[in-house]
Tab-separated table of C-alpha atoms in Angstrom:
chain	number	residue	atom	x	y	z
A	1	UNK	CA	127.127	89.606	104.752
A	2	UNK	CA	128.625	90.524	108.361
A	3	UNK	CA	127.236	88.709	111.305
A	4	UNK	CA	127.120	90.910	114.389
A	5	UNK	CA	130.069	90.135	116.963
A	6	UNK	CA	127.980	91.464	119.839
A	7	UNK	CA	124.951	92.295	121.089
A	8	UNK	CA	125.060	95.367	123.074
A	9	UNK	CA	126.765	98.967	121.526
A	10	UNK	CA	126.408	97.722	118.234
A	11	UNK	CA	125.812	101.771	117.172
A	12	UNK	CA	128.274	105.038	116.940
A	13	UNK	CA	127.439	106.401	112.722
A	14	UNK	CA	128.772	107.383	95.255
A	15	UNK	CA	130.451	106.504	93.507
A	16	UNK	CA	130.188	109.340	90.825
A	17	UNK	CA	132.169	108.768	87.773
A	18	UNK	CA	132.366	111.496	84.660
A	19	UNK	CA	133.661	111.195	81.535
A	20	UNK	CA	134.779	113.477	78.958
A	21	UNK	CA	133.853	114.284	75.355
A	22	UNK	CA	136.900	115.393	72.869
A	23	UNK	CA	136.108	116.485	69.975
A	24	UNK	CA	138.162	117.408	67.066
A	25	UNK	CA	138.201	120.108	64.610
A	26	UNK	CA	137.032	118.761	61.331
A	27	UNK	CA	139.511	120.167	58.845
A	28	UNK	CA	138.315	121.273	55.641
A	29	UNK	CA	140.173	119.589	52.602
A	30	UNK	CA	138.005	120.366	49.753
A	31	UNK	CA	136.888	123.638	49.278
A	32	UNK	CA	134.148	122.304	47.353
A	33	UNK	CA	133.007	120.069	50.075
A	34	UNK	CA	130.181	121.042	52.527
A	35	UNK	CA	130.526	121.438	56.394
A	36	UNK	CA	128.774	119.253	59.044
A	37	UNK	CA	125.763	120.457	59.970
A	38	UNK	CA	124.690	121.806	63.795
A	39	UNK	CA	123.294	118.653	64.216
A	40	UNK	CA	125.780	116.456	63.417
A	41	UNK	CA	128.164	118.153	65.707
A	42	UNK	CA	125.362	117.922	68.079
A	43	UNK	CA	125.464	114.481	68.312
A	44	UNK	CA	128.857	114.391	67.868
A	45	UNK	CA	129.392	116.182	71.209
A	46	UNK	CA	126.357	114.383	72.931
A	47	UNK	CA	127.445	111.558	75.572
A	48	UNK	CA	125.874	108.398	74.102
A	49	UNK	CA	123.835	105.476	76.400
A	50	UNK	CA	126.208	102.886	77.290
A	51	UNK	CA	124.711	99.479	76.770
A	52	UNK	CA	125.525	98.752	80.833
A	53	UNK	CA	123.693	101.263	81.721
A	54	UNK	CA	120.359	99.385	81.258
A	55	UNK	CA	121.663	96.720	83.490
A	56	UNK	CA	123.250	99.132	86.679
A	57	UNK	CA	120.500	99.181	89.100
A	58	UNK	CA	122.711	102.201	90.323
A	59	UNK	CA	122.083	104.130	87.276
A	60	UNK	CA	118.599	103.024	86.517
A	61	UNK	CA	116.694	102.889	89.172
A	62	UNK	CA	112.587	103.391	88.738
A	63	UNK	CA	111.848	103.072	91.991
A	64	UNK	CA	114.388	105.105	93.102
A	65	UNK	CA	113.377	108.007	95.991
A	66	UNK	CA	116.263	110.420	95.091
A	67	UNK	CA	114.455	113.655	96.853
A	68	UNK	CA	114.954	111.529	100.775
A	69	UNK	CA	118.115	111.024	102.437
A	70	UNK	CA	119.331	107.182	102.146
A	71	UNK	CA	118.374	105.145	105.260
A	72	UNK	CA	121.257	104.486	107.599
A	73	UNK	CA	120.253	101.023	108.071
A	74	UNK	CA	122.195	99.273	105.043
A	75	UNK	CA	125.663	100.841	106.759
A	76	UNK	CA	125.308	99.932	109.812
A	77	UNK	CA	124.025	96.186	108.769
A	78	UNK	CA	127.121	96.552	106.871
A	79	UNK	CA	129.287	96.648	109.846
A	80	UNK	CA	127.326	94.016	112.004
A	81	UNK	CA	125.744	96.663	113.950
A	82	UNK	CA	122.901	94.487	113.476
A	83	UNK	CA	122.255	91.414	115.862
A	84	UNK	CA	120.741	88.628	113.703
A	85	UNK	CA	121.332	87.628	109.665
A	86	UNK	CA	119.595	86.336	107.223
A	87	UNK	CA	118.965	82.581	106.716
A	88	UNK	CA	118.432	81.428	103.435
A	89	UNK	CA	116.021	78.877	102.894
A	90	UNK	CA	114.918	76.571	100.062
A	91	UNK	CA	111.338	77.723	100.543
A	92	UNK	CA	110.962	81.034	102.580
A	93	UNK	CA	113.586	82.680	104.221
A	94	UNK	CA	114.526	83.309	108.175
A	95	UNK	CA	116.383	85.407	110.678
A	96	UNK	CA	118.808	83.783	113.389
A	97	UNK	CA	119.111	85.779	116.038
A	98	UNK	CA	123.515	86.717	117.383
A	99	UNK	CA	121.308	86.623	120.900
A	100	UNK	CA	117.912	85.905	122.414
A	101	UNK	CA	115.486	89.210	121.179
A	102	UNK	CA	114.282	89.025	124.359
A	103	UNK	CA	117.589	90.392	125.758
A	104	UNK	CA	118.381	93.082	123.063
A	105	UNK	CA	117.583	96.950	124.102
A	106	UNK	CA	114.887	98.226	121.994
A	107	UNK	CA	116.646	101.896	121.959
A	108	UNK	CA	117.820	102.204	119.398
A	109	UNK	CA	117.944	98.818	117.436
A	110	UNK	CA	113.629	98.949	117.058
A	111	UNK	CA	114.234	102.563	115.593
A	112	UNK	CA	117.165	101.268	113.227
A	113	UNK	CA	114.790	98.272	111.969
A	114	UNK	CA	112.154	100.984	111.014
A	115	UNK	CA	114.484	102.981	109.279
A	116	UNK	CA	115.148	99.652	107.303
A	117	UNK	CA	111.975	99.857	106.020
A	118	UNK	CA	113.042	102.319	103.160
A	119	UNK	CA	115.676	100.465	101.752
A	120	UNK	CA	114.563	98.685	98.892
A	121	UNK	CA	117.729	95.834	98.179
A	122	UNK	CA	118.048	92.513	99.507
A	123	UNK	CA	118.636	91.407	102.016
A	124	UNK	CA	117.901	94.604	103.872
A	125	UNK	CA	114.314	94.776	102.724
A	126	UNK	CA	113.849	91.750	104.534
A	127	UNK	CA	116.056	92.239	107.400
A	128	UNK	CA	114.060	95.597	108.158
A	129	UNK	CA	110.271	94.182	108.041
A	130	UNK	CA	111.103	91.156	110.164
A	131	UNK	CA	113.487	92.074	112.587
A	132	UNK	CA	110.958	95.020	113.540
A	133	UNK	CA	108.109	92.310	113.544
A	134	UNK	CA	109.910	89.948	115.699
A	135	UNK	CA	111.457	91.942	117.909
A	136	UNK	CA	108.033	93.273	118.943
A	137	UNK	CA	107.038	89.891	119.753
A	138	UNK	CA	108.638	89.886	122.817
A	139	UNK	CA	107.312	89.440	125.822
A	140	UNK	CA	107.710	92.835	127.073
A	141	UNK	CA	107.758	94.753	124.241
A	142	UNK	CA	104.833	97.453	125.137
A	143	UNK	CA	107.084	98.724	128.085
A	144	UNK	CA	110.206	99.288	125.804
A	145	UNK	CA	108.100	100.389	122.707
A	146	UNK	CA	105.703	103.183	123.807
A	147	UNK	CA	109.274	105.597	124.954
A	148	UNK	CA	109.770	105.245	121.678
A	149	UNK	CA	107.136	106.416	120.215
A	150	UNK	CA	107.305	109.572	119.578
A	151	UNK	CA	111.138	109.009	117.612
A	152	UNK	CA	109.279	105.790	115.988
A	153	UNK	CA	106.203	107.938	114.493
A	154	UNK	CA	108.436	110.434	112.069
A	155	UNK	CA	110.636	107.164	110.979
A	156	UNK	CA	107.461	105.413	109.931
A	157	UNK	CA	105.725	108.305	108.522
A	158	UNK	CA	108.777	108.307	106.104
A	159	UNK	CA	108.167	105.178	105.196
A	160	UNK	CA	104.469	105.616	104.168
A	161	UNK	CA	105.249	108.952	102.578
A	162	UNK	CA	107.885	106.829	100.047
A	163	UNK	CA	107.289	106.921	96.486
A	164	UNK	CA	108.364	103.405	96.309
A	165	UNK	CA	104.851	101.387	96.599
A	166	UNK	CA	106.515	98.157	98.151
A	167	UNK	CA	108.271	100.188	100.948
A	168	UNK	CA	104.596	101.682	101.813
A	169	UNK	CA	103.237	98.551	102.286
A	170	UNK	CA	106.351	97.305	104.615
A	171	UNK	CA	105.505	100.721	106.358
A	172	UNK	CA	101.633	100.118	106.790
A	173	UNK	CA	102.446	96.905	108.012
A	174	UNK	CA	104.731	97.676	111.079
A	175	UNK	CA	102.506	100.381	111.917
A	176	UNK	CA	100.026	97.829	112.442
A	177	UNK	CA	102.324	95.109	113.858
A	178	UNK	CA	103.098	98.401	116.284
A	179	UNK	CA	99.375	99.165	117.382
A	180	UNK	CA	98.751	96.004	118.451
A	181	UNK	CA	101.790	96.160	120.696
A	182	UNK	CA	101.312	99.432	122.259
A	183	UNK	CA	97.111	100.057	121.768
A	184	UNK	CA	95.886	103.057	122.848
A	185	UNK	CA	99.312	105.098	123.478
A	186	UNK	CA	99.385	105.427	119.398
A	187	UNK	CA	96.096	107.755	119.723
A	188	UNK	CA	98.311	110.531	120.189
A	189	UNK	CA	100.644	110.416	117.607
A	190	UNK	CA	98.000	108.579	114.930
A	191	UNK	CA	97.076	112.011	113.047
A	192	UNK	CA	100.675	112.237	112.384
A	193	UNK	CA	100.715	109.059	110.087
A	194	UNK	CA	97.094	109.409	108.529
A	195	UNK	CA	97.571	112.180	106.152
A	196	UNK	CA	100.235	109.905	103.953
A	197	UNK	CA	97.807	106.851	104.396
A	198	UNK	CA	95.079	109.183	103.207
A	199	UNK	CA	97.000	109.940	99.924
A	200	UNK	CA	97.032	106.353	98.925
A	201	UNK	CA	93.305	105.802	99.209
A	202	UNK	CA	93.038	106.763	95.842
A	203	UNK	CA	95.127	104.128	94.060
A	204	UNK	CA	93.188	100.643	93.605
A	205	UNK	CA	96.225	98.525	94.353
A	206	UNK	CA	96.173	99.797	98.280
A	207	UNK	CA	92.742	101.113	99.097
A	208	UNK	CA	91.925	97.202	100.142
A	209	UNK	CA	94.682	97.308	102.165
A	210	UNK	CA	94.494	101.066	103.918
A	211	UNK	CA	90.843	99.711	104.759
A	212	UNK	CA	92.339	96.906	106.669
A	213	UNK	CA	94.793	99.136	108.443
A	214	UNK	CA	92.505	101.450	109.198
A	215	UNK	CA	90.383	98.657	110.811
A	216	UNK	CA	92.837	97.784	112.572
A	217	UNK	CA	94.439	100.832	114.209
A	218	UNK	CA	90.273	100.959	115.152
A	219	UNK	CA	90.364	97.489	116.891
A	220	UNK	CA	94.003	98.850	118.748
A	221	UNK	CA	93.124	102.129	119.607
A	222	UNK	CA	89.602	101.778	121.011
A	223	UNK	CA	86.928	104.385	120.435
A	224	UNK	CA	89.319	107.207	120.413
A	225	UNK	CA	90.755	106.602	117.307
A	226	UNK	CA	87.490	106.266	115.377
A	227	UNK	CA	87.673	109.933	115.783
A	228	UNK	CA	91.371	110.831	115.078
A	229	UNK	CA	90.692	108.792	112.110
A	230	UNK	CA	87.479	109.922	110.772
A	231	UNK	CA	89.251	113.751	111.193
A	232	UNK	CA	91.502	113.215	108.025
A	233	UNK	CA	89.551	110.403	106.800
A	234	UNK	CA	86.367	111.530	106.571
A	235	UNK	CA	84.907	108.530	104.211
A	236	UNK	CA	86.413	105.850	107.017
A	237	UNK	CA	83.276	103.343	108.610
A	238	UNK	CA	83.975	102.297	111.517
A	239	UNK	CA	84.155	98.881	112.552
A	240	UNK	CA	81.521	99.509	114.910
A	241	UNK	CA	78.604	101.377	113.196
């Protein structure tokens, strides 16, 4: 892992392998004796499964989202474009910061943490979800977050559209750790976000949690969003009926 050498300008921008199958003429010796059948040829000719294969999270990868381009974020981590690394810790881990948040420019280091949020390897996974989290602690984060809206909104949409259901949830969650930074200045772009939210009310293992976002963009956005909500939600209850 690279630590980042600075803080400021930290951003400018598969292996496939083959094989091949020879096959040999089977030369008949004995008149008498009978050729291989289709099938054997078949499997003759047929690449088998090579027992690494089963182990190469690079071949086998269930969770993989093959149909979306990769997320730049593991790259540029790669080359320390990112100011802070990952602390190991016998209990939970941590991020230590190359400088104070408080000093870093939010364009475009917030947008590169949100793109983290589709990777799905350690340590980027966690790199992603709480460098975005932290960094929007901040004492002034509202002023440098809602100019960024509207090239945050598609990044996080991405995120909640992802097959992958562990990189939803790190998706729902920054887009509430986000309304409760900028409130009302979401409104506009909500509608934008709801309609992949919407497709995951029917699967037990989120619904609990959609409800809770959806509470919560409520609470953030005021009684405008009930409305933006309700309009591709319609089963949503608001928090104040």
């Amino acid at each position: 892992m690279q630590e980042a050498k600075r803080c400021g300008g930290f951003f400018d921008k598969r292996m496939s392998s083959g094989f091949q199958i020879k096959s040999k003429t089977a030369i008949q010796k004995n008149k008498t004796s009978s050729s291989p059948s289709s099938s054997s040829l078949d499997l003759a000719i047929k690449p088998q499964p090579r027992p690494s294969d089963k182990l190469n999270p690079k071949t086998i990868d269930p969770f993989g989202d093959h149909s979306k381009a990769p997320s730049a974020f593991s790259a540029i981590y790669s080359k320390g474009g990112i100011p802070c690394r990952l602390v190991h810790g016998s209990v939970k881990h941590k991020l230590q910061w190359e400088c104070l948040p408080e000093t870093l420019p939010f364009d475009p280091l917030l947008i590169t943490l949100a793109e983290g949020l589709r990777e799905t390897k350690h340590p980027y996974t966690f790199v992603s979800k709480e460098g975005f989290k932290e960094l929007l602690l901040v004492e002034d984060a509202t002023e440098k977050a809602i100019p960024l809206l509207p090239r945050l909104i598609p990044v996080l949409k991405a995120a909640l559209a992802h097959s992958n259901g562990e990189v939803f949830e790190r998706g729902l969650n920054a887009l509430i750790q986000l309304s409760a930074i900028v409130g009302p200045a979401l409104n506009d772009q909500l509608k934008h976000l709801l309609t992949s939210i919407s497709k995951r009310l029917m699967d037990k293992n989120f619904k609990e949690q959609i409800t809770v976002a959806l509470q919560k963009l409520e609470q953030y956005g005021g009684k405008e969003s009930v409305g933006i909500i309700k309009s591709k939600i319609p089963t949503y209850c608001s928090i104040s009926s």
